[in-house]
Tab-separated table of C-alpha atoms in Angstrom:
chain	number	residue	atom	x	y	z
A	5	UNK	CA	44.340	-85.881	60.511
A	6	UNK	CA	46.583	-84.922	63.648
A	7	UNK	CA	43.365	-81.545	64.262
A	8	UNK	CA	40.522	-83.494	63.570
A	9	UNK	CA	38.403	-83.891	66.928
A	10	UNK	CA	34.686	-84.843	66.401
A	11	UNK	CA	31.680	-85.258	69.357
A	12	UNK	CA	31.232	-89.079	69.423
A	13	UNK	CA	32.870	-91.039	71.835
A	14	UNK	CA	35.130	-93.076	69.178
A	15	UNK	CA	36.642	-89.572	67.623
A	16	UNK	CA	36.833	-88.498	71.596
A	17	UNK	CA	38.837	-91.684	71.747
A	18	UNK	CA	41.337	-90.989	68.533
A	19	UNK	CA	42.223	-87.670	70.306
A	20	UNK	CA	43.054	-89.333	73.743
A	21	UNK	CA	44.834	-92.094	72.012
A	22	UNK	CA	46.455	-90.040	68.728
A	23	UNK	CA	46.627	-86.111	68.893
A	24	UNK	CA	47.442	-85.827	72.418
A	25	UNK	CA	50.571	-88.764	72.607
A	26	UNK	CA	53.821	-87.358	73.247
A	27	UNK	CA	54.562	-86.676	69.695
A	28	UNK	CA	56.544	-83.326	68.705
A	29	UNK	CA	54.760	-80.254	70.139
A	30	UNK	CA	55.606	-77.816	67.393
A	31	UNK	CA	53.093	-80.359	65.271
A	32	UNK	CA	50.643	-79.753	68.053
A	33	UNK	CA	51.213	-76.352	67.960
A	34	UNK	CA	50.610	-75.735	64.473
A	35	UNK	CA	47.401	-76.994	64.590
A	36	UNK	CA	46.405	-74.930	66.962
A	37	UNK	CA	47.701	-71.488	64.660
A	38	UNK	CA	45.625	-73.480	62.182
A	39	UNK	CA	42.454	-74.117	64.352
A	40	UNK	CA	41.481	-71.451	66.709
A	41	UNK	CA	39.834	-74.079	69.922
A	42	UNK	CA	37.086	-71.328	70.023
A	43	UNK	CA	36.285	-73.087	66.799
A	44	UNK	CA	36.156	-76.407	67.597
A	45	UNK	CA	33.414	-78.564	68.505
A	46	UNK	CA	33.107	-78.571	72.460
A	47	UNK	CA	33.437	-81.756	74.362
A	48	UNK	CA	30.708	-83.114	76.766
A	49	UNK	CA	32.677	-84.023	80.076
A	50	UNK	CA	30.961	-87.303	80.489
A	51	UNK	CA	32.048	-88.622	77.370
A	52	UNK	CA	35.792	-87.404	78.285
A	53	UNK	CA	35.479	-89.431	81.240
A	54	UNK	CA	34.151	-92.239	80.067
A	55	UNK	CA	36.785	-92.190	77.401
A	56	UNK	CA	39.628	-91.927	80.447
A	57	UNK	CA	38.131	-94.908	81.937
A	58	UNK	CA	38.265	-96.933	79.304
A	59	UNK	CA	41.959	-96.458	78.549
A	60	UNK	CA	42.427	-97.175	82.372
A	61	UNK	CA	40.229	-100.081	82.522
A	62	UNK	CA	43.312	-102.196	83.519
A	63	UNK	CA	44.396	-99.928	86.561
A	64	UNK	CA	42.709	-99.626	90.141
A	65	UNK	CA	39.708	-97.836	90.530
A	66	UNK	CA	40.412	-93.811	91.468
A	67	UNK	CA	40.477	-93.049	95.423
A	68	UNK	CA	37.252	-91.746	97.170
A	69	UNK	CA	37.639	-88.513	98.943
A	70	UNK	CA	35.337	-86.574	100.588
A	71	UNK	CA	34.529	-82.824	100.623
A	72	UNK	CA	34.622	-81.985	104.633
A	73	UNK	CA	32.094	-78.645	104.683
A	74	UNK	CA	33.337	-75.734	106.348
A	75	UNK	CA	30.600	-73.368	105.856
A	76	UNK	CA	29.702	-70.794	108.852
A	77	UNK	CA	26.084	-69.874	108.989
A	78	UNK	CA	26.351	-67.468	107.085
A	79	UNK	CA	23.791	-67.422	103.944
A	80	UNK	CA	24.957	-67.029	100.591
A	81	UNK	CA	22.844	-66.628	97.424
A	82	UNK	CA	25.560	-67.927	94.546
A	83	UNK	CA	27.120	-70.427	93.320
A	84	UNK	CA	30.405	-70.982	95.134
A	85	UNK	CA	33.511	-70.888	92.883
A	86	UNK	CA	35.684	-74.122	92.938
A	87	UNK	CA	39.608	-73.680	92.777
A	88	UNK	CA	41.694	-77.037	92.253
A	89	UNK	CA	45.019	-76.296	92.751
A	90	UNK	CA	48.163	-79.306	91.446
A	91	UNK	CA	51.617	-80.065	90.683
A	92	UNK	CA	50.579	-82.743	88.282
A	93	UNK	CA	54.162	-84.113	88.214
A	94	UNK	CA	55.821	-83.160	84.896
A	95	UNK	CA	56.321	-86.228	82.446
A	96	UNK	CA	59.822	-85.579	81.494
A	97	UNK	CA	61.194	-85.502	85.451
A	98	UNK	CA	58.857	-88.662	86.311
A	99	UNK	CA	60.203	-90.576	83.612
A	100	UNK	CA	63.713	-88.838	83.775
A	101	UNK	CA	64.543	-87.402	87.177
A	102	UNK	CA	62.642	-88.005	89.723
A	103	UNK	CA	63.536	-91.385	90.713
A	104	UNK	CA	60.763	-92.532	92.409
A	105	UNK	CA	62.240	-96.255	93.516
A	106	UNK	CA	58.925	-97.677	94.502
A	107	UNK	CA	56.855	-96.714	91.494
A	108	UNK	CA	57.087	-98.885	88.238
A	109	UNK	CA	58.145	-97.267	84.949
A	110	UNK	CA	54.654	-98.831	83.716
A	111	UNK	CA	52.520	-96.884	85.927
A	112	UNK	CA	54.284	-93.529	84.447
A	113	UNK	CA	53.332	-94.018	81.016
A	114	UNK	CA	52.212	-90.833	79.485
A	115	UNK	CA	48.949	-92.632	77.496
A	116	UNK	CA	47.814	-93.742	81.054
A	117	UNK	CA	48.437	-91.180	83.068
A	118	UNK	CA	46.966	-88.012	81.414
A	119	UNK	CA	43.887	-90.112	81.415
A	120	UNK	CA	44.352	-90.337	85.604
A	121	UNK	CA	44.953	-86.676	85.400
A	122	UNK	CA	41.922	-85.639	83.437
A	123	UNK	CA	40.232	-87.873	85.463
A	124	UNK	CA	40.890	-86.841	88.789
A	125	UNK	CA	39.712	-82.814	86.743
A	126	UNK	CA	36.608	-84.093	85.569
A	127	UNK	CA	35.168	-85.386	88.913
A	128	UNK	CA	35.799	-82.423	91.259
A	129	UNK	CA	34.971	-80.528	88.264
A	130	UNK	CA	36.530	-77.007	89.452
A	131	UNK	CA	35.362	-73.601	87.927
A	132	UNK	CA	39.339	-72.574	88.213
A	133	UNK	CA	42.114	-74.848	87.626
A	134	UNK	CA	45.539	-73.878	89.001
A	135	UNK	CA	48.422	-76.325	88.128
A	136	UNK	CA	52.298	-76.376	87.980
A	137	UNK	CA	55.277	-78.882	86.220
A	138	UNK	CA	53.049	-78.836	82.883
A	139	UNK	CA	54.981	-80.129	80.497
A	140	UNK	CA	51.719	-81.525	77.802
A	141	UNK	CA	50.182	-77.846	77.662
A	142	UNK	CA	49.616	-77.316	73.808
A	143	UNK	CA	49.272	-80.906	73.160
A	144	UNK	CA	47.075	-82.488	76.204
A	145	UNK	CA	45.444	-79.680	78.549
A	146	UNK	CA	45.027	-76.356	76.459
A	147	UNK	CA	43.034	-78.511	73.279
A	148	UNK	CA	40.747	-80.418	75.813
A	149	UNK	CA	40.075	-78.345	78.232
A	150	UNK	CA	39.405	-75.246	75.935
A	151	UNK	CA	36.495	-77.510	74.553
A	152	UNK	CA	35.166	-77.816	78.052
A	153	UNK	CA	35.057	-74.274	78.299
A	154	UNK	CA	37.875	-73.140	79.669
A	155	UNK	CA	40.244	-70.326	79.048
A	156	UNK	CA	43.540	-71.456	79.085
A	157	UNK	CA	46.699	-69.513	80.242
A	158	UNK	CA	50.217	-71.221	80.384
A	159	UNK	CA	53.624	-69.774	81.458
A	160	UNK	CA	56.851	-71.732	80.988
A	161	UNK	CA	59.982	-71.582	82.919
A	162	UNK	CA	62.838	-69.899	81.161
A	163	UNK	CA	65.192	-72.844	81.875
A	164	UNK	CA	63.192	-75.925	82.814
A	165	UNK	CA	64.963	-78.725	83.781
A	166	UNK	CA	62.636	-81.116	81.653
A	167	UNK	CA	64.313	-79.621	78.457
A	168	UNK	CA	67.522	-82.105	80.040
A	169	UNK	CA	65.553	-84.700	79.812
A	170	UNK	CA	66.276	-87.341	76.257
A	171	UNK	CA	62.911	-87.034	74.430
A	172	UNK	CA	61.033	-84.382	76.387
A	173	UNK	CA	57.658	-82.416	74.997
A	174	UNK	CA	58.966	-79.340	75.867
A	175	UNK	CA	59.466	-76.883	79.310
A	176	UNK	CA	57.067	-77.236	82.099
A	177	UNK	CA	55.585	-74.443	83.549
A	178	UNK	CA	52.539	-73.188	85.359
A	179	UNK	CA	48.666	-73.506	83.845
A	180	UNK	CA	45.557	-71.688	84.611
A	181	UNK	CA	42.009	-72.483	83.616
A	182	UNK	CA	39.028	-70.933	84.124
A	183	UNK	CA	35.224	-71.703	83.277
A	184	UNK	CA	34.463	-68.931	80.559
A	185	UNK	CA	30.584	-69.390	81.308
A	186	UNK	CA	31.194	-68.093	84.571
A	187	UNK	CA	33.923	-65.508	84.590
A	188	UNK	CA	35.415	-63.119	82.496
A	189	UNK	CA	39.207	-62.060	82.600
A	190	UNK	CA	40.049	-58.134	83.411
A	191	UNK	CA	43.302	-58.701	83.389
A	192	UNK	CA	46.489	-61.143	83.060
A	193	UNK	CA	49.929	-61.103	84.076
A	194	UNK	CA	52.511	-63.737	83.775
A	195	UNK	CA	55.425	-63.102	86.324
A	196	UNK	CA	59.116	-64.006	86.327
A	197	UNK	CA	60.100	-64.426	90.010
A	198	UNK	CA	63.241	-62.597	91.385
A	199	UNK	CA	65.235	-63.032	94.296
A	200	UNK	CA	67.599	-60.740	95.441
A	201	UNK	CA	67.381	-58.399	92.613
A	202	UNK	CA	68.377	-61.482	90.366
A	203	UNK	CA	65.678	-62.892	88.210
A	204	UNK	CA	64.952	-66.914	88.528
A	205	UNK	CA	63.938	-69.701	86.822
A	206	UNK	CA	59.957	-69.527	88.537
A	207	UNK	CA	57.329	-68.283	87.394
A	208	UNK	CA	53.503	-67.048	88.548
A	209	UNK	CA	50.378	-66.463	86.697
A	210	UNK	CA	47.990	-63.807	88.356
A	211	UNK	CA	44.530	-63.057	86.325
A	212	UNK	CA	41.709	-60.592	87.655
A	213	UNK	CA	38.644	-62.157	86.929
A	214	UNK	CA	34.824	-60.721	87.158
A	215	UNK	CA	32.191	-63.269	88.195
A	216	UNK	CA	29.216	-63.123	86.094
A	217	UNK	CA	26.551	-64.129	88.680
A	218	UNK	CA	27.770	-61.470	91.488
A	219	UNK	CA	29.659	-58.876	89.497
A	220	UNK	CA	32.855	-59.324	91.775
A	221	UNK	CA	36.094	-58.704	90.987
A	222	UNK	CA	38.500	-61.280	92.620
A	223	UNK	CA	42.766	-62.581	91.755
A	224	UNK	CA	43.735	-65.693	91.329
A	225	UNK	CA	47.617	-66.259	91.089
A	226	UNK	CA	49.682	-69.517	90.907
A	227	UNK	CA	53.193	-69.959	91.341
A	228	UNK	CA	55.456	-72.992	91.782
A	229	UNK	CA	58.525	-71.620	94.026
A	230	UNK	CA	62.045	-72.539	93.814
A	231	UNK	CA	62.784	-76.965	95.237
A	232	UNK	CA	65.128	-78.372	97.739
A	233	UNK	CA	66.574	-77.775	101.192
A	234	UNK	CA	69.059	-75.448	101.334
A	235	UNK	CA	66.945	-72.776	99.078
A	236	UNK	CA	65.252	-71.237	101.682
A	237	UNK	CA	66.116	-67.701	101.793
A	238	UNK	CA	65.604	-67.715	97.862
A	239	UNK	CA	62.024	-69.053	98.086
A	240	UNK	CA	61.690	-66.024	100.893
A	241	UNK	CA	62.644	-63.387	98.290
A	242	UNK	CA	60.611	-65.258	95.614
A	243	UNK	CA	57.493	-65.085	97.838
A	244	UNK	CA	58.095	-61.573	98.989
A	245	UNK	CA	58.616	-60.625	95.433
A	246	UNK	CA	55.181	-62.497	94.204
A	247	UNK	CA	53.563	-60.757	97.534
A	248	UNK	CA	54.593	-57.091	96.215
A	249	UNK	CA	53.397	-57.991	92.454
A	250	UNK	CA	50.006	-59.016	94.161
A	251	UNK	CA	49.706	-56.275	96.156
A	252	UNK	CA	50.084	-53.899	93.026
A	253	UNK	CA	47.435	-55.886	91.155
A	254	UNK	CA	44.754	-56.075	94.255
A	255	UNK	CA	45.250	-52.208	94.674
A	256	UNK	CA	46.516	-53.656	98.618
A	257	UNK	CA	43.915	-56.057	98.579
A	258	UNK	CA	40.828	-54.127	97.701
A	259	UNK	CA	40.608	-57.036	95.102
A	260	UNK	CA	40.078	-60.330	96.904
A	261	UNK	CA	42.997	-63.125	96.556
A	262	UNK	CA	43.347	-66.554	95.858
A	263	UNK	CA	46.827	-67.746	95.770
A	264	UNK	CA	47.475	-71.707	94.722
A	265	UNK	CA	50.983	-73.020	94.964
A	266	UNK	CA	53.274	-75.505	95.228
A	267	UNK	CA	55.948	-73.328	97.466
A	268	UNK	CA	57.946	-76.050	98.138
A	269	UNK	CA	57.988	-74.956	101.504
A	270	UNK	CA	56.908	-76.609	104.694
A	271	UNK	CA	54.970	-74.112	107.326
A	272	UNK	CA	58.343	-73.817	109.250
A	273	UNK	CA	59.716	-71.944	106.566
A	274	UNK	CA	59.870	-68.158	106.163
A	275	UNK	CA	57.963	-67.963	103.181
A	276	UNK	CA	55.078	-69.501	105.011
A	277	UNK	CA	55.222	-67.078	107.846
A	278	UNK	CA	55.751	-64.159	105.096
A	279	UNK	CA	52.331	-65.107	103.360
A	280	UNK	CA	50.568	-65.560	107.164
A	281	UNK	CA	51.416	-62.159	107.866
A	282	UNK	CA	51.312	-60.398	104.621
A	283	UNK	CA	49.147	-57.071	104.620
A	284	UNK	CA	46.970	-58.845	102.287
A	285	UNK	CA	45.597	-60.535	105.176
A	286	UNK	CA	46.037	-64.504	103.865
A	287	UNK	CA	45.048	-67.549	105.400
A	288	UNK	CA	45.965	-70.699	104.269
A	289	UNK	CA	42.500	-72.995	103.720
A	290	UNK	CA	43.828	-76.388	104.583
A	291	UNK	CA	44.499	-75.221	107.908
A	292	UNK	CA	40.266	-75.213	108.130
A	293	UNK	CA	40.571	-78.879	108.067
A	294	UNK	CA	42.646	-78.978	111.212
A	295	UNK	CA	40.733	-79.458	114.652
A	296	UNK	CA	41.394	-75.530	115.869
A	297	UNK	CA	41.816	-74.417	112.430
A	298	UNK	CA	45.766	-73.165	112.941
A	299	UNK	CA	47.550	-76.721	111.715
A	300	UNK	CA	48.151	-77.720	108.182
A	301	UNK	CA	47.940	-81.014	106.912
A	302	UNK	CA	50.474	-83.288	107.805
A	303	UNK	CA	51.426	-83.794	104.446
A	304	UNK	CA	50.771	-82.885	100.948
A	305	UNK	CA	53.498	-85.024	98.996
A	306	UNK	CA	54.866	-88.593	100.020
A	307	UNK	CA	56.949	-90.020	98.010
A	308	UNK	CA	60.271	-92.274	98.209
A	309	UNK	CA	63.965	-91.183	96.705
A	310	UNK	CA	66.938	-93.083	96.287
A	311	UNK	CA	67.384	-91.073	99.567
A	312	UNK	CA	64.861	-92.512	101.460
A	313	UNK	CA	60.851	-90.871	102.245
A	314	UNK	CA	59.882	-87.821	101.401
A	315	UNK	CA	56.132	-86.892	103.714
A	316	UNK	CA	56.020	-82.800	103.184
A	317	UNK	CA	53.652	-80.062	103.213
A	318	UNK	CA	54.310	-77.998	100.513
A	319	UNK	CA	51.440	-76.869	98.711
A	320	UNK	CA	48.856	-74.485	99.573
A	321	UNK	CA	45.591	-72.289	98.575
A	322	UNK	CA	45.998	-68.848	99.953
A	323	UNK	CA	42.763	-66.995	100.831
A	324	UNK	CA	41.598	-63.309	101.554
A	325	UNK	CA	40.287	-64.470	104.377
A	326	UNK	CA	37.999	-60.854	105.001
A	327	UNK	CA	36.643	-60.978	101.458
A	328	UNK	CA	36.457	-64.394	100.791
A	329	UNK	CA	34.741	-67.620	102.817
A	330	UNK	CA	35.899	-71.688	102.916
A	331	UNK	CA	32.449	-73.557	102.220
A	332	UNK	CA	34.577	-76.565	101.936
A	333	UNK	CA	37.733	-78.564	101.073
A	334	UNK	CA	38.906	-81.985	99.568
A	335	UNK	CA	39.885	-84.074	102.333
A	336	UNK	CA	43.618	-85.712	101.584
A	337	UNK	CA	43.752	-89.087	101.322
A	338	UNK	CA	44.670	-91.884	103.790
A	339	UNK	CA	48.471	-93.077	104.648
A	340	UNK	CA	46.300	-96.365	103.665
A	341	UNK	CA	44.739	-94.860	100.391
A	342	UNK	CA	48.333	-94.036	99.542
A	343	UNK	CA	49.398	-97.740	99.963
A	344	UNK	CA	53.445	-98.466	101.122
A	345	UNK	CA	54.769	-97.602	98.038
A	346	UNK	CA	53.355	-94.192	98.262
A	347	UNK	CA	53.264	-91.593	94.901
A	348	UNK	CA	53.003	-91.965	92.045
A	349	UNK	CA	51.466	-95.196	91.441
A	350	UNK	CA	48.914	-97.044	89.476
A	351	UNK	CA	46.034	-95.620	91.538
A	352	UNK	CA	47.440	-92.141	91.349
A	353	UNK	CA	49.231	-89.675	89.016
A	354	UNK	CA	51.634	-87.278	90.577
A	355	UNK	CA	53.516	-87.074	93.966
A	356	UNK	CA	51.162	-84.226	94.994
A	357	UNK	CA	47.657	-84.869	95.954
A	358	UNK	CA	45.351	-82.340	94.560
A	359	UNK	CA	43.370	-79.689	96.751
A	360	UNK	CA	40.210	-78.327	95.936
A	361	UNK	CA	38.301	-75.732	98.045
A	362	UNK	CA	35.078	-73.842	97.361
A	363	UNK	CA	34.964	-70.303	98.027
A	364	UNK	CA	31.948	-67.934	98.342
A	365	UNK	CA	32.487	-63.960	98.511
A	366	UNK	CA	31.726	-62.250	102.020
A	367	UNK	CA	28.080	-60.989	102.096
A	368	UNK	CA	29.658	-57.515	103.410
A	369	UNK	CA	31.602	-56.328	100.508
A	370	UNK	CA	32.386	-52.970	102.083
A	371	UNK	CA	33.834	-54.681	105.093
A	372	UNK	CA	37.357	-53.769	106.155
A	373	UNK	CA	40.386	-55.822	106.702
């Protein structure tokens, strides 16, 4: 049966290889009217992954990357909380859009490459999951990773341009996740961008969250902004549209922040500079990684168009930076990790790389910004 999703590692198999293929999502989403996930059996992460490694046995080995620690001397007594924020690459505009020239049709094949994207979940293993272009949400990443634990939160975009696509699963949209066992949610708002009074096709999730172990209240929001060059004065009403939303839900930031988006926006652009100097006192946490701690990463995305190469900075995690501290980030991987053919590829899913920080709260929660 299309629901049926046992514990051993051959049924963990039959829903990588059956339930979740690209069939019709209203199927998919009728069994999950049918079968509350709260009710089904939960999934041990190790069989998961070994599962995604044995459908990938034929591809390259993942890339190693390495955390690069960050942490000031300053002591903290919990657990720090691990956001992953990702444009996964929606399968509909890799398959039908996107026309990457240098990547084979082969290594976009959905079977594969969910099993490259679950992979790359399982081994940084974050306690929030922030992704956009999700176009597999009821059928891939809301049955799975429920039955690791997570609560699951997606919001489509009114008019995504997957739906143009012959044979698509659906719209894509953003996706949060977050560990249940370690947070609870206050409250949840999906937002509709606008820009200039007009209301757009992007979209941004914002949930207040409590963490069990410390009894903080904290936001975490992600957004995919509006693509292309000559949009830039539309993603600078979008952001300062998702700025005024947050600063409604963080009473002015007496709730700590965390932001994760693909803004489609390099740090040149006014959207950057509006978030830099927002009265929610933001700091980007890639820049950390940077020798004086004020320059981004020299890219985020690489890819190559019809057009020619595409090497951008466009996604970033957003930070309270009086509330909240880096104890780390995922460093990005090499121009020879990447390879000449750059993203997507056999060794990697999506023309975004993935960042993953972990944050621990300031020891002084009274202190002011």
């Amino acid at each position: 049966a299309v629901c049926s999703m046992g514990n051993s590692t051959s049924r963990l198999y039959s829903v990588l290889a059956k339930t979740l293929s690209s069939g019709a999502v209203s199927q998919h989403q009728d069994c999950l009217e049918q079968l509350d996930s709260a009710q089904l059996d939960p999934i041990d992460p190790k069989d998961l992954l070994e599962e995604c490694q044995i459908v990938l046995q034929k591809r390259p080995p993942r890339f190693q990357r390495n955390f690069v620690n960050l942490k000031k001397n300053t002591a903290s007594n919990h657990r720090p909380i691990r956001v992953m924020q990702w444009n996964i690459l929606a399968q509909a505009l890799g398959e039908g859009k996107d026309n990457f020239v240098q990547c084979p049709m082969e290594a976009l094949k959905w079977e594969e490459r969910k099993c490259l994207i679950l992979e790359e979940i399982l081994a940084y293993k974050p306690d929030i999951l922030c992704l956009q272009e999700v176009d597999h949400y009821f059928d891939t990443f809301e049955p799975l990773l429920s039955r690791l634990g997570y609560q699951c939160t997606f919001f489509p975009k009114p008019w995504s341009p997957c739906l143009d696509v012959e044979r698509n699963n659906g719209p894509d949209g953003c996706a949060m996740f977050f560990l249940k066992e370690r947070f609870e949610l206050i409250s949840s708002a999906n937002i509709r961008l606008t820009a200039m009074k007009l209301k757009t096709n992007q979209v941004a999730i914002a949930q207040t969250l409590k963490c069990h172990e410390t009894g903080r209240l904290f936001c975490i929001a992600v957004t995919h902004l509006k693509a292309r060059t000559g949009w830039e004065r539309f993603r600078s009403a979008q952001g300062c549209d998702l700025l005024q939303n947050l600063k409604n839900i963080t009473q002015g930031a007496k709730i700590p922040l965390i932001v994760c988006g693909d803004f489609n926006a390099e740090p040149t652009e006014e959207v950057y500079r509006e978030f830099s100097n927002s009265s929610l006192n933001l700091n980007s946490a890639y820049k950390l990684l940077s020798p004086d701690g004020q320059s981004e990463p020299p890219y985020t995305t690489w890819k190559i168009r019809p057009s020619g190469e595409c090497r951008h900075t466009l996604d970033y995690i957003w930070y309270s930076q009086h509330a909240l501290n880096v104890n780390s980030a995922l460093g990005l991987l090499t121009e020879e990790q990447i390879g000449p053919n750059r993203l997507p590829s056999f060794n990697y899913p999506s023309d975004h790389l993935s960042l993953v920080c972990d944050f621990s709260f300031n020891q002084d929660p009274d202190r002011l910004l």
